[in-house]
Coordinates of C-alpha atoms in Angstrom, one line a residue:
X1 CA -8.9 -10.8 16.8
X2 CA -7.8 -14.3 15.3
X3 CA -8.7 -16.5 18.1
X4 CA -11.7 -15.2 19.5
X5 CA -15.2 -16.8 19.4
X6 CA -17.6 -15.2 16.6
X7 CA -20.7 -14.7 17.9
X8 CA -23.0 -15.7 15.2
X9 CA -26.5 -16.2 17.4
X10 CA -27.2 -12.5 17.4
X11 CA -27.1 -11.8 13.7
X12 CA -29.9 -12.2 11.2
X13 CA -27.7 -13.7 7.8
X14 CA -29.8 -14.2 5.1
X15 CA -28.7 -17.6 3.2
X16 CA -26.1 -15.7 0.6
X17 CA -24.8 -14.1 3.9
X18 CA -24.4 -16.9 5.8
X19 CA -22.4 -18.9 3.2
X20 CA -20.2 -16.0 2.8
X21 CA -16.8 -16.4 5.1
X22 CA -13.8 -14.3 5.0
X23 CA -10.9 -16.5 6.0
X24 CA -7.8 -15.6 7.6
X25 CA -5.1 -18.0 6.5
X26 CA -2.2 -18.6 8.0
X27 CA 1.0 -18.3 4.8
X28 CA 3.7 -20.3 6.2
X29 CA 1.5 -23.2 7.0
X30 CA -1.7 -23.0 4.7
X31 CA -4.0 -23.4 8.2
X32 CA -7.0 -21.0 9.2
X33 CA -6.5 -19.0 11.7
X34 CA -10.0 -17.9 12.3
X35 CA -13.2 -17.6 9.8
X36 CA -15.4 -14.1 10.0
X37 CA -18.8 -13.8 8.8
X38 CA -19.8 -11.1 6.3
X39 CA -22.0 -8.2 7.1
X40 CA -25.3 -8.9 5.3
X41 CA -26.4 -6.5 2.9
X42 CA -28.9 -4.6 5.4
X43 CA -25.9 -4.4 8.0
X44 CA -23.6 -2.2 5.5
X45 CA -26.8 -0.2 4.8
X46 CA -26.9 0.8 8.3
X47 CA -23.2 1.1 9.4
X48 CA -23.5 3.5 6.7
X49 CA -26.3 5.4 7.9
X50 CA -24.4 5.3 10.9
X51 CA -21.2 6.9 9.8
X52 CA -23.1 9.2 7.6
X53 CA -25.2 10.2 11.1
X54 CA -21.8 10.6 13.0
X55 CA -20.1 12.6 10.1
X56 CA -22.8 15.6 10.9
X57 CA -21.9 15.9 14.2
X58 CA -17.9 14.9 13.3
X59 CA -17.6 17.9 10.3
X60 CA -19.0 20.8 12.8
X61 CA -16.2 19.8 15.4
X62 CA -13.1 21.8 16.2
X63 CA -9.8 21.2 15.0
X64 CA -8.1 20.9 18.1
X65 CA -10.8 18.2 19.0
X66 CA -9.6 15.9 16.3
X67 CA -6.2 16.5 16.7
X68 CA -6.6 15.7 20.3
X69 CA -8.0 12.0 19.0
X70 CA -6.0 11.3 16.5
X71 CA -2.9 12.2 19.0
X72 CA -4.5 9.7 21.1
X73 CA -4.8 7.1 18.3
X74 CA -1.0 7.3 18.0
X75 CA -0.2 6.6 21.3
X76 CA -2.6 3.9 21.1
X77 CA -0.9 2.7 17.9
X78 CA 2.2 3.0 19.4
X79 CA 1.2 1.3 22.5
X80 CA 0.1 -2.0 21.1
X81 CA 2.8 -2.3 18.3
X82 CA 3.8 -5.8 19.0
X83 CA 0.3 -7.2 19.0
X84 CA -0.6 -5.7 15.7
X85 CA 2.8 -6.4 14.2
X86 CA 1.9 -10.3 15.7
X87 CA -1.4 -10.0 13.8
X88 CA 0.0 -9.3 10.4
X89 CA 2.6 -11.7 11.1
X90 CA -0.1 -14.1 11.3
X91 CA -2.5 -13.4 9.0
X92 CA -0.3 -12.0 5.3
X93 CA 3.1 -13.3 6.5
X94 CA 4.9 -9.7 7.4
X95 CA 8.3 -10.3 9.5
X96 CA 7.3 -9.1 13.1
X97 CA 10.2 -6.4 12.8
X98 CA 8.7 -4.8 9.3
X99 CA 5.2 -4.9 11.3
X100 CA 6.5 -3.3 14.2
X101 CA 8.2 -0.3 11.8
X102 CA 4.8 -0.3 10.3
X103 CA 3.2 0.4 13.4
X104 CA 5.4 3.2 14.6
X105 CA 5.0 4.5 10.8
X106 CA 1.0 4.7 11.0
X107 CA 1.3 6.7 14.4
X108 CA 4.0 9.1 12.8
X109 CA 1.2 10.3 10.4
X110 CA -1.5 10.4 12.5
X111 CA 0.9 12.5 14.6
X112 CA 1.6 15.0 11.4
X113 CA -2.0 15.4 10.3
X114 CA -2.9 16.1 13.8
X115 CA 0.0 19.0 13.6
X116 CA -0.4 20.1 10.6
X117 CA -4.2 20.2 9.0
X118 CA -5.3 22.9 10.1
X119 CA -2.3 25.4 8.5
X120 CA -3.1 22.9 5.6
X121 CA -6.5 23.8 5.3
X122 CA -6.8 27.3 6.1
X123 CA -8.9 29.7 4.2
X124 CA -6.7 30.7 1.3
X125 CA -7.5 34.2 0.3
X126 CA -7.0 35.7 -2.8
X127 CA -6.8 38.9 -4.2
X128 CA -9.7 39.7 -6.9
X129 CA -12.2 42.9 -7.7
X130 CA -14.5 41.7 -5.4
X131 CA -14.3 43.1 -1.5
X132 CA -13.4 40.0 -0.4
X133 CA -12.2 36.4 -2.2
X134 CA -11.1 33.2 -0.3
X135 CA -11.2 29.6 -1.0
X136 CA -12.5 27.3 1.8
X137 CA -12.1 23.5 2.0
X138 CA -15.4 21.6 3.8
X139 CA -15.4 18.0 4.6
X140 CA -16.7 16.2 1.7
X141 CA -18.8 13.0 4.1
X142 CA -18.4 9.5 3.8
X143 CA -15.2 7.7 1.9
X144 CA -15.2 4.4 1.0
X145 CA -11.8 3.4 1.4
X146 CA -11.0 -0.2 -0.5
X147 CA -7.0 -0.9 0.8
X148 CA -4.8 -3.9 -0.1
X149 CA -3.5 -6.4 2.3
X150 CA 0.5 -5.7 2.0
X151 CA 0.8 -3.3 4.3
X152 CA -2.5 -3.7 6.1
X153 CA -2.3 -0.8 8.9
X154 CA -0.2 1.8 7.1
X155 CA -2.3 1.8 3.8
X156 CA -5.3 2.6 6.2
X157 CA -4.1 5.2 8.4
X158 CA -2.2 6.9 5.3
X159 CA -5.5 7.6 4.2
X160 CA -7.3 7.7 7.4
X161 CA -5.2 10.8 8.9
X162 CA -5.6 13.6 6.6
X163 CA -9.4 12.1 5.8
X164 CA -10.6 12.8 9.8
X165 CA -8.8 15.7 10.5
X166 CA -10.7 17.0 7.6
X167 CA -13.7 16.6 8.7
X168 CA -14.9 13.3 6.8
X169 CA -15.6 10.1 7.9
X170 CA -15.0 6.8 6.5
X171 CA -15.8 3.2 6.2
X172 CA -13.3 0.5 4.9
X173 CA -13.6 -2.4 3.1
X174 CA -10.1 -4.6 3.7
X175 CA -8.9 -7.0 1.5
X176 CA -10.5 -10.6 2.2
X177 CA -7.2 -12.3 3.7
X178 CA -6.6 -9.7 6.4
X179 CA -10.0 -9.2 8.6
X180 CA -8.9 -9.4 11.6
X181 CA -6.4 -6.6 10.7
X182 CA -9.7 -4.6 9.7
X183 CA -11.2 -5.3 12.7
X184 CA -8.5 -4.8 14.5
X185 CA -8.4 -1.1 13.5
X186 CA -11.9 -0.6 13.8
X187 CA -11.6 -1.5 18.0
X188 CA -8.1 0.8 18.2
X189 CA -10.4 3.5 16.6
X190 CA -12.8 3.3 19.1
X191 CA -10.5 2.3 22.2
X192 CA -8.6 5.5 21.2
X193 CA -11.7 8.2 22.6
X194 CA -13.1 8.7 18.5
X195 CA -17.1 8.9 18.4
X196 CA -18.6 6.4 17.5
X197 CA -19.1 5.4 14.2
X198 CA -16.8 7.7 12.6
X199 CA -14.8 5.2 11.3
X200 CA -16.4 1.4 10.5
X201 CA -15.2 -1.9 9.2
X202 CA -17.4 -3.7 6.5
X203 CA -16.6 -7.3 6.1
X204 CA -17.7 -8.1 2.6
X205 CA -15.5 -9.1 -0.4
X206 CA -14.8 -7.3 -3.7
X207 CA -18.2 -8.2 -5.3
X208 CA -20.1 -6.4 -2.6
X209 CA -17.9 -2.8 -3.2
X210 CA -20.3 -1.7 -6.5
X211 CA -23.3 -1.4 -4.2
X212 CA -21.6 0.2 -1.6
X213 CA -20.0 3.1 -4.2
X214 CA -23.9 3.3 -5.2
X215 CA -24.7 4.2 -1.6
X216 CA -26.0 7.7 -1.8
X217 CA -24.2 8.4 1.4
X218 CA -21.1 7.4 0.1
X219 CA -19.2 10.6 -1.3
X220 CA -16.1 9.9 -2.4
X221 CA -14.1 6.7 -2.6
X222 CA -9.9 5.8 -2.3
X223 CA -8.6 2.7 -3.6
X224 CA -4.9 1.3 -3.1
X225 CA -4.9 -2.1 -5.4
X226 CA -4.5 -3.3 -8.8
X227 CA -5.1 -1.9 -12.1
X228 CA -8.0 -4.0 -12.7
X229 CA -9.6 -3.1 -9.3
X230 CA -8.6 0.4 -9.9
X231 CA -10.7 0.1 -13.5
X232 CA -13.4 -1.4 -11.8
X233 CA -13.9 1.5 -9.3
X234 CA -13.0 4.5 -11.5
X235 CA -15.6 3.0 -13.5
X236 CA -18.3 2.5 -11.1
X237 CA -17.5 5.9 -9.3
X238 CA -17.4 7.6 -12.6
X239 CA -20.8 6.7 -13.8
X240 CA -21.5 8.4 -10.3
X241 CA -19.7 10.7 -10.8
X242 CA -18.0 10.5 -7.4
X243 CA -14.6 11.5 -6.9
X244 CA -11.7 8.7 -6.4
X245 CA -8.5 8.6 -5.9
X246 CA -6.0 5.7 -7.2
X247 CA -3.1 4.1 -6.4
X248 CA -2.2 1.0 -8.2
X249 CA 0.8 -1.3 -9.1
X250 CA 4.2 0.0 -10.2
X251 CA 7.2 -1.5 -12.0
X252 CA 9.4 1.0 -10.3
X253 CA 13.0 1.4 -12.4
X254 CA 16.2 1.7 -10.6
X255 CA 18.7 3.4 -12.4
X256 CA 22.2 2.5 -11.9
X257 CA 25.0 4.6 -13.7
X258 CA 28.7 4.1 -14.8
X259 CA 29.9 6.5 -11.6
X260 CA 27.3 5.2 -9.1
X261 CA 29.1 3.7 -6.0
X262 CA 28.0 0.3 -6.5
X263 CA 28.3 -1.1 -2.9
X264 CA 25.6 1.5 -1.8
X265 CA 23.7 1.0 -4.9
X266 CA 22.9 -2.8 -4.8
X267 CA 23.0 -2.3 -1.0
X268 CA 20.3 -0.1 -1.5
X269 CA 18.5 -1.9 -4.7
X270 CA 18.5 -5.8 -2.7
X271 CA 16.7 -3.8 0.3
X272 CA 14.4 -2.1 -1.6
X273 CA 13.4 -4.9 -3.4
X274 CA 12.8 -7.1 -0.8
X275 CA 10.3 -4.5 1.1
X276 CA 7.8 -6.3 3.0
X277 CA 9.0 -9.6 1.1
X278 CA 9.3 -8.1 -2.5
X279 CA 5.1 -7.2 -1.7
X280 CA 5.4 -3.7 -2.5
X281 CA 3.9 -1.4 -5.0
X282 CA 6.7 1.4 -4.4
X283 CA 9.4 -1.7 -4.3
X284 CA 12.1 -1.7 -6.6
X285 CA 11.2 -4.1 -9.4
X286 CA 13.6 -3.5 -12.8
X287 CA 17.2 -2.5 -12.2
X288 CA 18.4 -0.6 -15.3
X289 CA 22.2 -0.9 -15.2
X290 CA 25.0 0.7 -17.5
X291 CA 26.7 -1.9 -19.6
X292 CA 30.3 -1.3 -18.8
X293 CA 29.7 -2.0 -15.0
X294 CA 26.8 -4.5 -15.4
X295 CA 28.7 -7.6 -14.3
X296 CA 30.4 -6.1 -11.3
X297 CA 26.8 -4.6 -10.4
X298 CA 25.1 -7.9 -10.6
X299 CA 27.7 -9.9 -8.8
X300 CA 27.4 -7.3 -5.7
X301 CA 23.7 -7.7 -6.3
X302 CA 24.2 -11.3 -6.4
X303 CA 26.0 -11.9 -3.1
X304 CA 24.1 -9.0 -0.7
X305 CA 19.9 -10.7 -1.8
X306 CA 21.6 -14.3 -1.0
X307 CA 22.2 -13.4 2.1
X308 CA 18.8 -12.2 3.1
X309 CA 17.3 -14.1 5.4
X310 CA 13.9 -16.2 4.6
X311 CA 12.1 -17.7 7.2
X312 CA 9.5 -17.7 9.9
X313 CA 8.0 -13.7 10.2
X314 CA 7.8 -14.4 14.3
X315 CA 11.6 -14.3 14.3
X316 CA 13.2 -11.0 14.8
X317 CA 16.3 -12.4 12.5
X318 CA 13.8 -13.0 9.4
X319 CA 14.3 -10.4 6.4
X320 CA 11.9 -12.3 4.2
X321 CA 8.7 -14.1 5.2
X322 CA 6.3 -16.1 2.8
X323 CA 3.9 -14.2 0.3
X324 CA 0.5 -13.2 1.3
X325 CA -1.5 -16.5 -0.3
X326 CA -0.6 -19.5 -2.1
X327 CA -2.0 -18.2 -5.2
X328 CA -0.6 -15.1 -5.4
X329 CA 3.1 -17.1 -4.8
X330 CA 1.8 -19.3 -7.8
X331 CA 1.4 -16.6 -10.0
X332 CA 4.5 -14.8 -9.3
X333 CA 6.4 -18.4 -10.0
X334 CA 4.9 -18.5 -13.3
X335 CA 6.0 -15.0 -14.4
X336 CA 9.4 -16.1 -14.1
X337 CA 9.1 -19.7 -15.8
X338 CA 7.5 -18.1 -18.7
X339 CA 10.2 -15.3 -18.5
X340 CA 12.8 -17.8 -18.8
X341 CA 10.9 -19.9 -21.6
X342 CA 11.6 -16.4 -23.4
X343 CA 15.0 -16.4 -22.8
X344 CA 15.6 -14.7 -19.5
X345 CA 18.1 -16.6 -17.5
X346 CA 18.1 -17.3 -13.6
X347 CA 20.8 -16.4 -11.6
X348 CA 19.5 -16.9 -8.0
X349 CA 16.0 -18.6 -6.7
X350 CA 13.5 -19.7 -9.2
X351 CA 12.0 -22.5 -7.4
X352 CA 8.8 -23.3 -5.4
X353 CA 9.6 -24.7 -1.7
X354 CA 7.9 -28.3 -0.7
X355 CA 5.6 -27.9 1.4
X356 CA 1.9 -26.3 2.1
X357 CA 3.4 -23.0 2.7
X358 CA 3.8 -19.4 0.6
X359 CA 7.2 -19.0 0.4
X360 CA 9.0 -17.8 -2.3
X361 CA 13.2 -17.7 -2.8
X362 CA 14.9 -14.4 -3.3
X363 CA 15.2 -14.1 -7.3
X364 CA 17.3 -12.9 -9.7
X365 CA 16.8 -12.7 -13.7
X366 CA 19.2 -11.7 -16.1
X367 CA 19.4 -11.1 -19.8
X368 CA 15.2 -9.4 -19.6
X369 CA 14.3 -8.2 -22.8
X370 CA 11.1 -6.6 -23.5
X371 CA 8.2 -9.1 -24.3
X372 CA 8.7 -11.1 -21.3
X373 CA 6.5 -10.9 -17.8
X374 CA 9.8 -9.9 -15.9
X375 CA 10.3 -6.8 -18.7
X376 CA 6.6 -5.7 -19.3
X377 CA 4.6 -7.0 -16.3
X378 CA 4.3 -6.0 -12.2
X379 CA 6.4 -8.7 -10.3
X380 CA 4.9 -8.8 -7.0
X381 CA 6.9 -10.7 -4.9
X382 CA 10.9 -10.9 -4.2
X383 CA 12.1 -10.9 -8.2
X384 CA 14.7 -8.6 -9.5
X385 CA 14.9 -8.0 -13.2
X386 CA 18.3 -6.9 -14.2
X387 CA 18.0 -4.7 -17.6
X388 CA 21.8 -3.8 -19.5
X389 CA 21.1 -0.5 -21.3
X390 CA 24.5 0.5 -23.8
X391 CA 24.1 4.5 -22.0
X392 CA 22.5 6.6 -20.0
X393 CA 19.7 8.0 -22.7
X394 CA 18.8 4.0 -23.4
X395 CA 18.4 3.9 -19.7
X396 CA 16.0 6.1 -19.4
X397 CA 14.1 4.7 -22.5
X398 CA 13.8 1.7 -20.9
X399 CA 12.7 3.2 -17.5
X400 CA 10.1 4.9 -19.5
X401 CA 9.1 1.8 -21.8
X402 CA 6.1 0.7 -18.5
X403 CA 2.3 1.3 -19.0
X404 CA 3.4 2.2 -14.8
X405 CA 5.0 5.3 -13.2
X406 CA 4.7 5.2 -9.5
X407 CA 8.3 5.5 -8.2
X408 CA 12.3 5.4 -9.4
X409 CA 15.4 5.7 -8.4
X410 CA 18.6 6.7 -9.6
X411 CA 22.1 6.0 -8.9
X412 CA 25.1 8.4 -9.4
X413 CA 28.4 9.8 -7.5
X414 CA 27.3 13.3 -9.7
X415 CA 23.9 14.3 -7.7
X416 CA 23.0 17.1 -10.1
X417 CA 23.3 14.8 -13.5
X418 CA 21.4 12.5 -11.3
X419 CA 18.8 15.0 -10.6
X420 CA 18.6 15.9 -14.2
X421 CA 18.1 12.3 -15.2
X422 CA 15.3 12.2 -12.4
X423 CA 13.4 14.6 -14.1
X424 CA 13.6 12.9 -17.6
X425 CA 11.7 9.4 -16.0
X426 CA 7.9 8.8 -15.7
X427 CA 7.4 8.4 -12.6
X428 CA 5.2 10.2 -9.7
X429 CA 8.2 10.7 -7.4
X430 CA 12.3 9.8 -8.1
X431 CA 15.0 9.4 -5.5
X432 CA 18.1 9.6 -6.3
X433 CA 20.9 7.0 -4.3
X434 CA 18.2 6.1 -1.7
X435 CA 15.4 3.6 -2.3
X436 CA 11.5 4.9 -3.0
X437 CA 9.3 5.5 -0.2
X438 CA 6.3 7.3 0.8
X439 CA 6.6 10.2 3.7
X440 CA 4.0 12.0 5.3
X441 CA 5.7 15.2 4.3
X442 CA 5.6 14.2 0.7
X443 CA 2.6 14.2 -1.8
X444 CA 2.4 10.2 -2.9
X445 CA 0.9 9.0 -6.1
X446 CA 1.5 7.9 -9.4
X447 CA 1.2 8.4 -13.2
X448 CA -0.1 6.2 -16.2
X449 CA -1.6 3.1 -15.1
X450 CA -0.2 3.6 -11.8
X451 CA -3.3 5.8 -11.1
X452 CA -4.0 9.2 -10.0
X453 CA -4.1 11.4 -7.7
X454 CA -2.0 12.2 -4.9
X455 CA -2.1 11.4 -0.9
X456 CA 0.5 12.4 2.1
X457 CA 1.4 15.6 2.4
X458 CA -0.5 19.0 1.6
X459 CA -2.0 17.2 -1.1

């Protein structure tokens, strides 16, 4: 954990090895927090082994046995919320009340899985010629699983759940800016009563993944990230041909009709936008609104995202902390200037705070036309785009015009037109007058270059 003493006199690093540091830095004030060595290439080798060693043991045992430990993971979870959420306070910048909700989150699916796997993967038998025909599901071995840092615990366990209780093991490579969050997981594992090695932490960064994938131990690999890391790993895996399953970015559409009740829906949109500080795949990004309430919409919209709250994530009163890394805040700021060298026009925000910190200001664009970052492009970070479509069938047009489809929402006082207008948009899954988000109960996932294949739920 951030603040303890690595060790370094017992490890054999080889020169590349040594060099290589995975650095936890601090987002509201640019400092390290604490440096972690990689895992040279011969250690991954043999956690590997390792996990591949427990996994025969692991896929004989009972169901009940590992519901019994991933019940006990939960109230492990549970019990050490606040230090976790303090941890990913620290290290990408989450307010401590999201990371707490995050917590309780990632033991409310171990909890389901731990319920419900085995009626999930029951024999299925089905009726043929022959005497007797069933489908059976068998554990598949080791999963590479390569997660993002945004929601650093939840993207882990959401995997991590349904993966154990059938039968698999796995080994995780984090994303570079949150080790001690993977390590962190990695010690609750085993403080929880799992055997060992079942589940393992590799500290190495995104070059070292394509060796890993080529690890004949390795079965199967998940990957929450971008579309170019998605590419990258479908490609690798392919060639392997070893399963994956994707989840990438999304430029999720909210919908918002003449007859919607307005209060809830920018209520609703302003929230979901600023999820975890507008770092969200499944956050809302472009809000589609109906011409002949447009002004009234944006106004509410307006006045409820000004008065969010941006400040330090240790305070329980904070709505919005910094973004994740400098870089990723000086990215995002250049998608809006060069959406508003195209024409866009910013109502709210816009502007980089002084000061050796990640920040970024609640945003607002108006006037997005296609062409422009804020129309075509994945905002990451706490920018709304606000779209005026003439009707309802331009609407969804421009919901569809994305090379995503992970999540969107829309907004009317007539549920069943809304409904029907759900079905009509691109997306994996549609809510209609609530905000997008991902429930154990419900399969998870997305379309186009939002990836494939589905997690959560039976699926």
């Amino acid at each position: 954990l951030p603040g303890t003493k690595v060790k370094k006199e017992n490890h054999s690093y080889s020169k590349i090895y040594q060099l290589m540091l995975l650095k936890a830095i601090n987002p509201v004030n640019g400092e390290v927090i604490q440096s972690y060595p990689s895992h040279s290439e011969a250690q991954v080798v043999e956690k590997i082994n390792q996990t591949f060693h427990a996994w025969q043991s692991w896929k004989l045992s009972s169901f009940s046995e590992r519901s019994d430990s991933l019940y006990k993971t939960a109230s492990a979870l549970r019990d050490n919320k606040e230090k976790l959420a303090r941890l990913m306070a620290m290290e990408m910048g989450k307010p401590i009340k999201a990371g707490i909700a995050e917590i309780e989150k990632c033991a409310d699916v171990c909890d389901y899985y731990a319920e419900k796997a085995e009626v999930f993967l029951r024999d299925e038998t089905i009726k043929t010629d022959a005497q007797k025909s069933y489908v059976c599901f068998e554990p598949l071995g080791v999963i590479l699983a390569v997660m993002p840092w945004n929601f650093p615990f939840w993207q882990v366990f959401r995997f991590l759940a349904p993966c154990l209780m059938a039968g698999n093991c796995a080994v995780l490579k984090h994303a570079s800016n949150v080790p001690g969050c993977a390590i962190a997981i990695e010690e609750l594992i085993r403080e929880a009563g799992l055997p060992d090695n079942v589940f393992q932490t590799l500290l190495i960064d995104s070059k070292g993944v394509n060796s890993v994938i080529e690890n004949k131990l390795i079965s199967a690999v998940t990957l929450t990230g971008s579309v170019e890391a998605g590419k990258k790993v479908a490609e690798k895996a392919g060639s392997l041909l070893k399963k994956t399953v994707l989840e990438l970015g999304g430029s999720d559409a909210y919908l918002v009709l003449a007859d919607a009740d307005l209060e809830l829906a920018a209520e609703t949109c302003v929230n979901s936008r600023l999820i975890n500080s507008g770092q969200s795949c499944i956050a809302a990004k472009r809000f589609i609104v109906i011409k002949e309430i447009a002004e009234k919409f944006t106004l509410l919209f307006k006045d409820k995202m000004s008065a969010k709250v941006m400040g330090d994530p240790f305070d329980e009163k904070t709505d919005i902390g910094p973004q994740a890394r400098n870089d990723l805040r000086d990215a995002l700021h250049q998608q809006v200037l060069e959406s508003i060298d195209k024409g866009a026009i910013c109502i709210l925000g816009g502007k980089i705070p002084e000061g050796n910190t990640a920040f970024y200001p609640p945003t607002i664009l108006t006037s997005v036309k296609k062409g422009m970052p804020a129309y075509d492009e994945e905002l990451f970070g706490p920018v709304a785009s606000i779209i005026i479509a003439e009707d309802e069938k331009e609407a969804v047009k421009i919901a569809n015009d994305s090379i995503f489809g992970l999540g969107a929402a829309v907004f009317s006082s007539d549920i069943l037109r809304a409904e029907e207008v759900a079905r009509k948009i691109e997306a994996g899954s549609c809510f209609v007058n609530s905000l997008v988000r991902s429930d154990p109960r419900l399969p998870f996932g997305g379309i186009k270059q939002s990836g494939y294949g589905r997690e959560l739920a039976l699926y």
